[in-house]
Amino acid sequence: MALLSFTDVSLAYGLNPLLSKVSFQLDRGERVCLIGRNGTGKSSLFRVLTGEQPADEGELWFAPGLKVGQLPQELPEAGDALVYDVVAAGLAGVGDLLAEYHHLISGEMDDAAMLRLEKVQAQLEAKDGWRLDQLVETTLTRLGLPADKTMAELSGGWRRRVLLAQALVAEPDVLLLDEPTNHLDIHTIAWLEQVLLDFRGAVLFITHDRQFLQALATRIMELDRGQLIDWQGDYVSFLAHKEQQLAAEATANALFDKKLAQEEVWIRQGIKARRTRNEGRVRALKAMREERAQRIERQGKASFQMETAQSSGKQVIEVKDISFAWPDQVPLIRDFSTVVMRGDRIGLIGNNGSGKSTLLKLLLGQLEPTSGSVKHGTKLEVAYFDQLRGQLEPEKSVIDNISEGRDFIEINGERRHVISYLGDFLFSPERTRTPVKALSGGERARLLLARLFSKPANLLVLDEPTNDLDVETLELLEEVLAGFDGTVLLVSHDRAFLDNVVTSTLVFEGHGRVREYVGGFADWLRQGGNIELLAERMTLDKTTEPAAEPAPAVVASSAPVPAAPKAKLSYKLQRELDALPALLEKLEGELEALQAQLNDPNFYSRPHEETALVLEQVAAKQGELDQAMERWAELEDM
């Protein structure tokens, strides 16, 4: 059943056509992904669909009574509005009444309030408000949202959930999602995938998360140079189709250009050799010239390289038994140890607020651990990509953020003009004069990469670099990082990006426990990883980092308090405790032997059945070791 359709819809800004006679139809039950390079007009198409932007020409049709819910790309403001009020606002005409009713019943009840409450109740009854109130409560419960918290108390990921609840509560027929995975952690992305798979209406979404796209899309539409390419199928099959299409287009263009060049030679020779010419051929040449002038070339790809510093020492960072906790909070990290070697590419996996950025700061020496030690190797030169883009100065232009007063910069011994260098990151000469505050999210991400890669570094720290980058730029970044000679520390929720870049992962598994695994995200899952381990702790107060840690309180005591004597273990339990050290040593030895196989450079070139068996053995042994350690701690405390 058709829910909406576009027929020959066009939209242009100046001479730049975003939509050129675009036509498509959206049916109930479809999950359609709209893809394309940054700036091709995907969000503009959404604005045309919602009526925020009128089309220049064409016809839009909507099914009678169609309800459209929308999740915008930008995060909502972290203001003082209650979560309940924000979600209820999705019910046009009733949401304000429901919010007022809840404020009245939770506040002081004087005569004026009672009178107003009666009026609000009467209005709600007339508008089926009680059923809608129950719908809001059900949606809040299903999405795990706290109705009485303010938006300012929530992290970015939780605010995004609130916006999704606002869109769902209206029971829409069509759900529009613009970059829904931005600011979401891996556990929440997996949860969102399930919510959308269960959604009964139609979904039209924009995303650059390739694994999310592959899991959800039943149909793909690519917006390219104003044209819409419609493909019934998943992302993998679309890529094969797209490659064939681009090859055919390149061949056709080459033949056309060759023919045009031949005709241009003919007409010049004809002027010299003959007074009269074939007028039909001349008209055909004019038509070919016009056709060539109207051809819109495919947007160029970003093409960048890194300024590499001299090699660091072989051992980059040594971490011994570090723990860290903010004052009056549970520890984010407990007894973590690792050694980072030159050339390692390490990914950090965990939910929002689990401590990934904190661990980066501990590794870089920007924070001191509560206990334990962090030792840096020699000749370290660090480049840091900030997920909040805080290193960019919004009032300054693009070129001023890069040049720092210089006209030329040097990249690996090659002297480049700043404008030419920015061209590698898809900034036109005109765009380089634009203030940073006027850039899109994707342009800011590319600018920060340009700034980062212009400085010599042998330790690259990337905190959420994939937000807002289109797929082609992501793939280029993957190639650059794979060829980087230095060390990479990477925080990302893009599962495909992690799999394609990192050689090992540090996983935040809850209760301050951080474990290291060989390989990327998929490898972690194969070694017994579970996404549910990443489930966010329900401490919805916004995480803040205090400027200074208060000194510990001094407790006066006249005499030491003796520890309570431990109860004597039974004979059977004492025998079990005595045997555990030997068992632990045996399990650790077996695990070490298996890990040695994993560390063999040729391990992953073996047959899949053989590697899968070893990975299963590692997961099983690790589970036995964890169980034995817990039992030993339990018996020791008795």
XYZ file of C-alpha atoms in Angstrom:
638
model
C 0.000 0.000 0.000
C 1.477 3.355 -1.063
C 1.871 5.910 1.731
C 3.486 8.768 -0.200
C 5.027 9.525 -3.569
C 7.226 12.099 -5.320
C 6.646 12.762 -9.028
C 9.245 14.782 -10.986
C 10.240 16.807 -7.896
C 13.053 19.335 -8.409
C 14.947 21.535 -5.951
C 18.000 23.727 -6.504
C 20.012 26.226 -4.467
C 21.382 28.750 -6.950
C 22.967 26.819 -9.812
C 23.383 23.680 -7.687
C 20.599 21.126 -8.452
C 19.925 18.913 -5.421
C 16.847 17.162 -6.832
C 16.299 16.926 -10.573
C 12.867 15.481 -11.484
C 13.072 12.894 -8.692
C 10.292 10.292 -8.511
C 9.725 7.503 -5.999
C 7.005 5.802 -3.952
C 7.137 4.592 -0.328
C 4.995 1.609 0.678
C 3.951 0.342 4.108
C 6.412 -2.126 5.611
C 9.422 -0.877 3.649
C 12.675 0.177 5.321
C 14.346 2.421 2.765
C 17.827 3.875 3.262
C 18.665 7.137 1.487
C 22.417 7.303 0.891
C 24.764 9.706 -0.861
C 27.783 11.930 -0.343
C 27.658 14.771 2.178
C 26.004 17.784 0.577
C 24.109 15.893 -2.148
C 20.694 16.900 -0.753
C 19.527 14.006 1.443
C 18.420 16.222 4.345
C 16.886 18.651 1.809
C 14.740 15.796 0.466
C 13.566 15.138 4.040
C 12.679 18.828 4.457
C 10.662 18.759 1.239
C 8.849 15.661 2.479
C 7.933 17.267 5.829
C 6.933 20.563 4.226
C 9.760 22.592 5.779
C 11.159 23.300 2.296
C 8.881 23.803 -0.755
C 9.962 22.058 -3.949
C 10.717 24.170 -7.026
C 8.500 21.934 -9.140
C 6.876 18.505 -9.166
C 4.059 16.794 -7.307
C 3.955 15.320 -3.790
C 1.174 12.934 -2.779
C 0.396 11.708 0.746
C -2.155 9.083 1.752
C -5.189 10.658 3.506
C -4.576 11.041 7.250
C -0.904 10.089 6.922
C 1.111 10.561 10.148
C 4.841 11.261 9.824
C 7.276 10.983 12.757
C 10.788 12.394 12.529
C 14.127 11.948 14.312
C 16.288 14.940 13.299
C 20.069 14.750 12.925
C 20.871 17.384 15.537
C 20.685 16.554 19.240
C 18.016 18.377 21.254
C 19.171 21.076 23.662
C 20.094 19.901 27.128
C 17.553 22.221 28.737
C 15.303 22.005 31.797
C 12.334 20.401 30.018
C 11.195 17.127 31.583
C 11.498 13.937 29.548
C 7.736 13.384 29.854
C 6.994 16.837 28.429
C 9.349 16.346 25.475
C 7.851 12.949 24.602
C 4.259 14.190 25.027
C 5.025 17.047 22.619
C 4.884 14.424 19.866
C 1.087 14.385 20.313
C 0.024 17.526 18.478
C -2.835 19.296 20.232
C -2.831 16.967 23.251
C 0.792 16.904 24.397
C 0.642 20.341 26.054
C -2.514 19.344 27.952
C -0.942 16.093 29.172
C 2.206 17.914 30.317
C 0.102 20.520 32.175
C -2.006 17.791 33.795
C 1.094 16.014 35.120
C 2.547 19.262 36.492
C -0.748 20.101 38.224
C -1.177 16.744 39.953
C 2.443 16.733 41.155
C 2.362 20.304 42.486
C 0.643 22.200 45.318
C -3.157 22.047 45.084
C -4.830 25.371 45.913
C -8.279 26.446 44.691
C -6.962 27.951 41.462
C -4.986 24.789 40.679
C -8.021 22.592 41.365
C -10.147 24.719 39.048
C -7.546 24.554 36.294
C -7.167 20.784 36.811
C -10.901 20.276 36.250
C -10.746 22.212 32.969
C -7.693 20.283 31.770
C -9.345 16.953 32.648
C -12.461 17.918 30.700
C -10.380 18.859 27.647
C -8.423 15.609 27.846
C -11.612 13.553 28.011
C -12.919 15.324 24.909
C -9.685 14.570 22.992
C -9.206 10.921 24.057
C -6.388 12.182 26.266
C -6.394 9.326 28.782
C -5.648 6.737 26.103
C -2.873 8.976 24.777
C -1.487 9.450 28.306
C -1.279 5.681 28.620
C 0.472 5.578 25.228
C 3.107 8.063 26.458
C 3.670 6.032 29.640
C 3.961 2.791 27.636
C 6.462 4.349 25.228
C 8.568 5.706 28.101
C 8.609 2.272 29.721
C 9.433 0.445 26.475
C 12.383 2.752 25.780
C 13.536 2.754 29.424
C 13.227 6.536 29.823
C 12.849 8.354 33.179
C 9.777 10.602 32.900
C 10.783 13.032 35.682
C 14.390 13.657 34.654
C 15.298 16.874 32.831
C 17.005 16.786 29.441
C 20.051 18.455 31.005
C 20.541 15.365 33.203
C 20.811 12.986 30.231
C 23.766 12.025 28.063
C 23.663 12.573 24.299
C 22.632 8.974 23.656
C 19.722 9.174 26.102
C 18.532 12.511 24.636
C 18.454 10.794 21.260
C 16.231 8.083 22.766
C 13.872 10.801 24.009
C 13.557 12.203 20.477
C 12.841 8.725 19.135
C 10.122 8.280 21.779
C 8.639 11.620 20.709
C 8.488 10.360 17.120
C 7.028 6.944 18.045
C 4.367 8.157 20.475
C 2.324 9.693 17.658
C 1.996 6.185 16.164
C 3.282 7.401 12.770
C 2.723 5.638 9.468
C 6.113 6.865 8.228
C 9.227 7.309 10.364
C 11.998 9.610 9.092
C 15.420 9.090 10.690
C 18.359 11.385 9.849
C 21.650 9.813 11.019
C 19.979 7.926 13.915
C 23.185 6.210 15.121
C 25.149 9.423 15.757
C 25.987 9.741 19.494
C 24.644 6.233 20.208
C 26.814 3.490 21.708
C 26.980 -0.031 20.274
C 24.468 -1.501 22.722
C 21.927 1.242 21.958
C 22.487 0.889 18.190
C 21.689 -2.828 18.476
C 18.574 -1.947 20.515
C 17.505 0.620 17.875
C 17.917 -1.972 15.114
C 15.439 -4.232 16.921
C 12.959 -1.373 17.508
C 12.963 -0.540 13.792
C 12.699 -4.195 12.733
C 9.530 -4.414 14.873
C 8.074 -1.124 13.540
C 4.917 -1.762 11.500
C 4.940 1.361 9.338
C 7.447 2.495 6.729
C 10.926 3.761 7.617
C 12.951 6.170 5.485
C 16.386 6.729 7.006
C 19.764 8.322 6.293
C 22.875 6.671 7.697
C 26.588 6.198 7.014
C 26.814 3.226 9.432
C 27.348 0.363 6.991
C 26.483 -2.459 9.398
C 23.293 -0.669 10.544
C 22.371 -0.128 6.874
C 22.964 -3.771 5.950
C 20.921 -5.024 8.937
C 17.852 -2.866 8.244
C 17.435 -1.731 4.637
C 15.031 -3.636 2.390
C 15.577 -1.065 -0.358
C 18.261 1.546 -1.087
C 17.955 4.900 -2.838
C 21.137 6.803 -3.676
C 20.982 10.531 -4.360
C 23.762 11.331 -6.831
C 24.048 14.613 -8.782
C 20.340 15.325 -8.412
C 19.261 11.885 -9.642
C 17.778 9.093 -7.543
C 19.075 5.551 -8.106
C 16.504 3.071 -6.739
C 17.693 -0.439 -5.805
C 15.513 -3.242 -4.417
C 17.881 -5.213 -2.219
C 20.455 -4.945 0.541
C 23.612 -2.811 0.713
C 26.053 -5.527 -0.366
C 24.157 -6.231 -3.606
C 23.760 -2.469 -4.186
C 27.535 -1.950 -4.066
C 28.029 -4.537 -6.816
C 25.285 -2.881 -8.894
C 26.759 0.580 -8.301
C 30.227 -0.493 -9.406
C 28.807 -1.842 -12.672
C 26.758 1.322 -13.187
C 29.740 3.652 -12.673
C 31.867 1.568 -15.045
C 29.141 1.750 -17.706
C 28.786 5.515 -17.164
C 32.541 6.051 -17.489
C 32.607 4.022 -20.738
C 29.646 5.947 -22.185
C 31.198 9.297 -21.240
C 34.535 8.318 -22.765
C 32.868 7.329 -26.049
C 30.841 10.546 -26.075
C 33.918 12.700 -25.409
C 35.850 10.901 -28.164
C 33.015 11.502 -30.632
C 32.768 15.160 -29.595
C 36.523 15.644 -30.077
C 36.316 14.099 -33.560
C 33.449 16.410 -34.514
C 35.342 19.438 -33.233
C 38.290 18.490 -35.468
C 35.925 17.991 -38.455
C 34.279 21.385 -38.156
C 37.616 23.194 -37.969
C 38.920 21.325 -40.986
C 35.640 21.984 -42.843
C 36.003 25.723 -42.370
C 39.365 25.631 -44.166
C 38.485 23.103 -46.869
C 34.893 23.929 -47.919
C 32.543 26.820 -48.164
C 29.529 24.684 -47.416
C 29.180 22.147 -44.648
C 26.704 19.456 -43.649
C 24.228 21.627 -41.683
C 22.674 18.585 -40.002
C 26.078 17.541 -38.699
C 26.703 21.086 -37.459
C 23.391 21.087 -35.554
C 24.284 17.713 -34.072
C 27.621 19.117 -32.919
C 25.915 22.054 -31.222
C 23.577 19.624 -29.415
C 26.579 17.560 -28.271
C 28.278 20.673 -26.916
C 25.158 21.572 -24.930
C 24.841 18.038 -23.597
C 28.486 18.044 -22.509
C 28.083 21.442 -20.814
C 25.075 20.160 -18.830
C 26.842 17.020 -17.606
C 27.251 17.060 -13.833
C 30.521 15.406 -12.879
C 30.578 13.074 -9.919
C 31.923 14.816 -6.818
C 35.612 14.096 -6.329
C 36.819 11.881 -3.520
C 38.731 13.158 -0.549
C 42.422 12.321 -0.917
C 44.579 12.867 2.109
C 47.753 11.633 3.725
C 49.266 12.087 7.159
C 52.338 14.007 8.226
C 54.330 11.248 9.918
C 56.773 12.041 12.714
C 59.941 10.083 13.455
C 59.296 6.672 14.951
C 58.551 6.447 18.649
C 60.239 3.955 20.924
C 59.200 0.326 20.525
C 57.194 0.454 23.780
C 54.735 3.340 23.578
C 52.768 3.124 26.847
C 53.072 0.743 29.806
C 50.104 0.566 32.180
C 50.334 -1.263 35.513
C 47.286 -1.959 37.720
C 45.627 1.435 37.233
C 42.272 2.284 38.793
C 40.314 5.493 38.509
C 37.176 6.937 40.094
C 35.719 10.417 40.292
C 35.060 11.606 43.882
C 32.047 9.932 45.507
C 31.472 7.698 42.458
C 32.065 4.034 41.737
C 35.340 3.294 39.932
C 35.259 3.582 36.149
C 38.421 1.483 35.816
C 39.761 -1.196 38.170
C 43.199 -2.826 38.155
C 43.836 -2.444 34.431
C 47.192 -3.326 32.917
C 48.438 -3.370 29.330
C 51.433 -2.567 27.149
C 50.925 -0.531 23.961
C 53.611 -1.281 21.380
C 54.602 0.780 18.338
C 52.310 -0.070 15.394
C 49.381 -1.239 17.537
C 45.934 -0.047 16.430
C 43.727 -0.408 19.496
C 39.956 0.144 19.567
C 38.044 1.034 22.735
C 34.543 -0.487 22.942
C 31.976 0.394 25.585
C 28.712 2.185 26.248
C 28.431 5.946 26.653
C 29.708 6.957 30.088
C 31.654 3.729 30.673
C 35.012 5.546 30.794
C 36.506 5.284 27.295
C 37.465 8.969 27.025
C 38.676 8.861 30.634
C 40.973 5.931 29.831
C 42.372 7.854 26.849
C 43.194 10.771 29.143
C 44.841 8.407 31.623
C 46.939 6.843 28.852
C 47.997 10.288 27.594
C 48.863 11.558 31.081
C 46.072 14.180 31.114
C 44.614 12.489 34.214
C 46.375 10.819 37.132
C 45.119 7.348 38.077
C 43.715 6.811 41.564
C 46.193 3.958 41.880
C 48.703 2.226 39.638
C 51.116 3.770 37.130
C 51.280 4.879 33.483
C 54.718 5.066 31.838
C 55.335 6.654 28.426
C 57.934 5.549 25.924
C 60.358 7.850 24.112
C 59.915 10.275 21.191
C 56.110 10.402 21.416
C 54.327 13.001 19.270
C 50.565 12.892 19.815
C 47.730 14.076 17.533
C 44.274 14.093 19.170
C 40.872 14.025 17.402
C 38.248 15.400 19.808
C 34.707 14.015 19.433
C 33.294 17.436 20.420
C 35.366 19.210 17.720
C 36.635 21.504 20.496
C 39.952 22.123 18.722
C 38.178 24.115 15.986
C 37.556 27.834 16.484
C 33.982 28.444 15.220
C 34.363 32.183 14.526
C 37.447 31.708 12.352
C 37.342 30.620 8.707
C 38.258 27.154 7.453
C 41.623 28.339 6.138
C 42.503 30.215 9.343
C 41.866 27.076 11.419
C 44.470 25.214 9.347
C 47.047 27.794 8.303
C 47.807 29.398 11.704
C 49.171 32.395 9.762
C 51.022 30.344 7.117
C 50.405 30.253 3.371
C 52.165 26.902 2.950
C 52.343 23.735 5.034
C 54.709 20.797 4.677
C 53.366 17.237 4.459
C 56.002 14.491 4.477
C 58.586 16.792 2.920
C 56.236 18.179 0.249
C 55.430 21.915 0.434
C 51.718 22.521 -0.195
C 49.651 25.713 -0.397
C 46.957 25.660 2.291
C 44.109 26.019 -0.242
C 45.497 23.143 -2.317
C 45.828 21.021 0.841
C 42.222 21.760 1.847
C 41.134 20.749 -1.641
C 42.199 17.191 -0.757
C 39.503 17.307 1.932
C 36.835 18.495 -0.569
C 36.911 22.203 0.388
C 36.611 24.459 -2.671
C 38.635 27.724 -2.658
C 35.410 29.643 -1.945
C 34.456 27.311 0.916
C 37.831 27.849 2.643
C 36.727 31.410 3.513
C 33.575 30.172 5.302
C 33.414 30.456 9.131
C 33.554 27.081 10.857
C 30.230 27.761 12.608
C 28.507 27.683 9.166
C 29.867 24.229 8.216
C 27.875 21.012 8.242
C 28.778 18.199 10.642
C 30.563 16.266 7.877
C 32.563 19.322 6.824
C 33.661 19.956 10.431
C 34.806 16.346 10.738
C 36.826 16.645 7.507
C 38.312 19.962 8.672
C 39.398 18.443 11.967
C 41.037 15.570 10.070
C 42.812 18.130 7.847
C 44.084 19.955 10.922
C 45.097 16.716 12.607
C 46.942 15.281 9.600
C 48.887 18.504 8.980
C 50.892 18.009 12.184
C 53.640 15.377 12.592
C 52.541 12.520 14.841
C 53.463 8.949 15.703
C 50.612 8.390 18.205
C 47.170 9.119 16.778
C 44.253 9.339 19.230
C 40.798 9.375 17.597
C 37.726 9.897 19.796
C 34.595 9.162 17.707
C 36.011 10.247 14.320
C 33.289 8.580 12.218
C 30.302 10.777 13.187
C 29.022 12.746 10.161
C 31.538 11.299 7.670
C 30.094 9.825 4.466
C 30.897 6.249 3.479
C 33.547 7.096 0.862
C 35.456 9.348 3.283
C 35.184 6.634 5.962
C 36.691 4.082 3.590
C 39.555 6.448 2.713
C 40.204 7.094 6.420
C 40.342 3.334 6.960
C 43.005 3.031 4.247
C 45.057 5.900 5.716
C 44.972 4.411 9.226
C 45.810 0.922 7.951
C 48.928 2.341 6.262
C 49.960 4.547 9.216
C 53.369 3.523 10.606
C 52.672 4.837 14.102
C 50.276 3.806 16.865
C 46.505 4.399 16.895
C 44.106 4.589 19.852
C 40.533 4.669 18.561
C 37.126 5.154 20.208
C 34.253 4.365 17.848
C 30.757 2.870 17.822
C 30.996 2.085 14.081
C 31.360 -1.699 14.112
C 32.496 -2.003 10.480
C 35.090 0.750 10.985
C 36.506 -1.041 14.046
C 36.706 -4.339 12.164
C 38.541 -2.712 9.253
C 41.075 -0.725 11.300
C 42.041 -2.131 14.711
C 44.324 -5.022 15.588
C 43.024 -5.388 19.152
C 40.227 -4.056 21.351
C 39.846 -2.904 24.942
C 36.290 -3.709 26.016
C 34.549 -2.041 28.984
C 32.537 -4.947 30.399
C 31.005 -3.206 33.405
C 31.939 -2.750 37.070
C 35.221 -1.085 36.046
C 36.516 -4.184 34.289
C 38.432 -3.569 31.023
C 39.615 -6.575 29.025
C 41.833 -6.811 25.979
C 40.923 -8.968 22.964
C 42.695 -9.734 19.692
C 41.055 -8.319 16.538
C 38.072 -6.014 16.004
C 34.428 -5.983 17.054
C 33.440 -9.158 15.197
C 36.511 -10.948 16.607
C 35.453 -9.928 20.132
C 32.015 -11.474 19.540
C 33.638 -14.681 18.247
C 35.772 -14.853 21.402
C 32.674 -14.935 23.590
C 31.813 -11.218 23.685
C 28.220 -10.251 24.375
C 26.632 -6.892 23.494
C 24.518 -7.142 26.658
C 27.752 -6.720 28.654
C 27.872 -3.184 27.244
C 24.396 -2.280 28.558
C 24.526 1.208 30.015
C 24.252 1.539 33.767
C 21.006 3.303 34.594
C 22.718 6.293 36.215
C 21.122 8.920 34.062
C 22.708 11.898 35.795
C 24.930 13.531 33.191
C 28.553 12.546 33.713
C 30.697 15.532 34.595
C 34.380 15.734 35.266
C 35.196 17.979 38.217
C 37.899 20.600 37.866
C 39.739 19.422 40.938
C 39.452 16.394 43.154
C 38.736 17.259 46.781
C 41.178 16.097 49.402
C 40.101 12.946 51.227
C 38.387 13.538 54.526
C 40.418 12.794 57.689
C 38.525 10.690 60.197
C 39.599 11.126 63.818
C 39.846 7.980 65.891
C 40.956 7.452 69.437
C 41.900 3.844 68.882
C 42.084 1.488 65.956
C 39.004 -0.647 65.450
C 39.985 -4.293 65.288
C 38.836 -6.223 62.249
C 36.108 -8.747 62.863
C 37.552 -12.256 63.004
C 36.832 -14.447 60.027
C 34.742 -17.535 60.519
C 36.710 -20.769 60.216
C 36.097 -22.602 56.949
C 34.743 -26.126 56.964
C 37.144 -28.930 56.058
C 35.615 -29.301 52.581
C 35.740 -25.564 51.798
C 39.321 -25.291 53.126
C 40.389 -28.150 50.829
C 38.719 -26.351 47.887
C 40.511 -23.075 48.756
C 43.897 -24.810 49.045
C 43.467 -26.406 45.608
C 42.462 -23.195 43.809
C 45.948 -21.579 43.408
C 47.203 -24.628 41.492
C 44.058 -24.650 39.358
C 44.432 -20.944 38.596
C 48.068 -21.434 37.604
C 47.118 -24.354 35.338
C 44.305 -22.392 33.632
C 46.525 -19.345 33.157
C 49.190 -21.518 31.522
C 46.661 -23.094 29.158
C 45.255 -19.672 28.295
C 48.763 -18.327 27.642
C 49.430 -21.179 25.216
C 46.204 -20.442 23.333
C 46.959 -16.700 23.284
C 50.367 -17.479 21.764
C 48.570 -19.128 18.863
C 46.367 -16.030 18.436
C 49.444 -13.782 18.408
C 51.001 -15.774 15.565
C 50.989 -13.420 12.499
C 49.812 -16.329 10.319
C 46.951 -17.351 12.642
C 44.143 -15.705 10.668
C 45.415 -17.130 7.375
C 44.575 -20.645 8.594
C 41.260 -22.343 7.606
C 38.220 -20.783 9.275
C 37.242 -24.023 11.057
C 40.683 -24.211 12.710
C 40.750 -20.571 13.881
C 37.136 -20.737 15.096
C 37.989 -23.778 17.244
C 40.936 -21.971 18.871
C 38.808 -18.861 19.532
C 36.119 -21.019 21.155
C 38.771 -22.661 23.364
C 40.081 -19.225 24.401
C 36.574 -18.073 25.370
C 35.917 -21.299 27.307
C 39.251 -21.154 29.179
C 38.733 -17.483 30.005
C 35.308 -18.347 31.421
C 36.791 -21.154 33.561
C 39.523 -18.802 34.813
C 37.005 -16.062 35.694
C 34.832 -18.560 37.552
C 37.805 -19.918 39.507
C 38.980 -16.381 40.406
C 35.518 -15.438 41.659
C 35.315 -18.615 43.738
C 38.780 -17.975 45.216
C 37.768 -14.389 46.168
C 34.516 -15.690 47.649
C 36.265 -18.283 49.833
C 38.969 -15.792 50.893
C 36.274 -13.407 52.172
C 34.488 -16.051 54.264
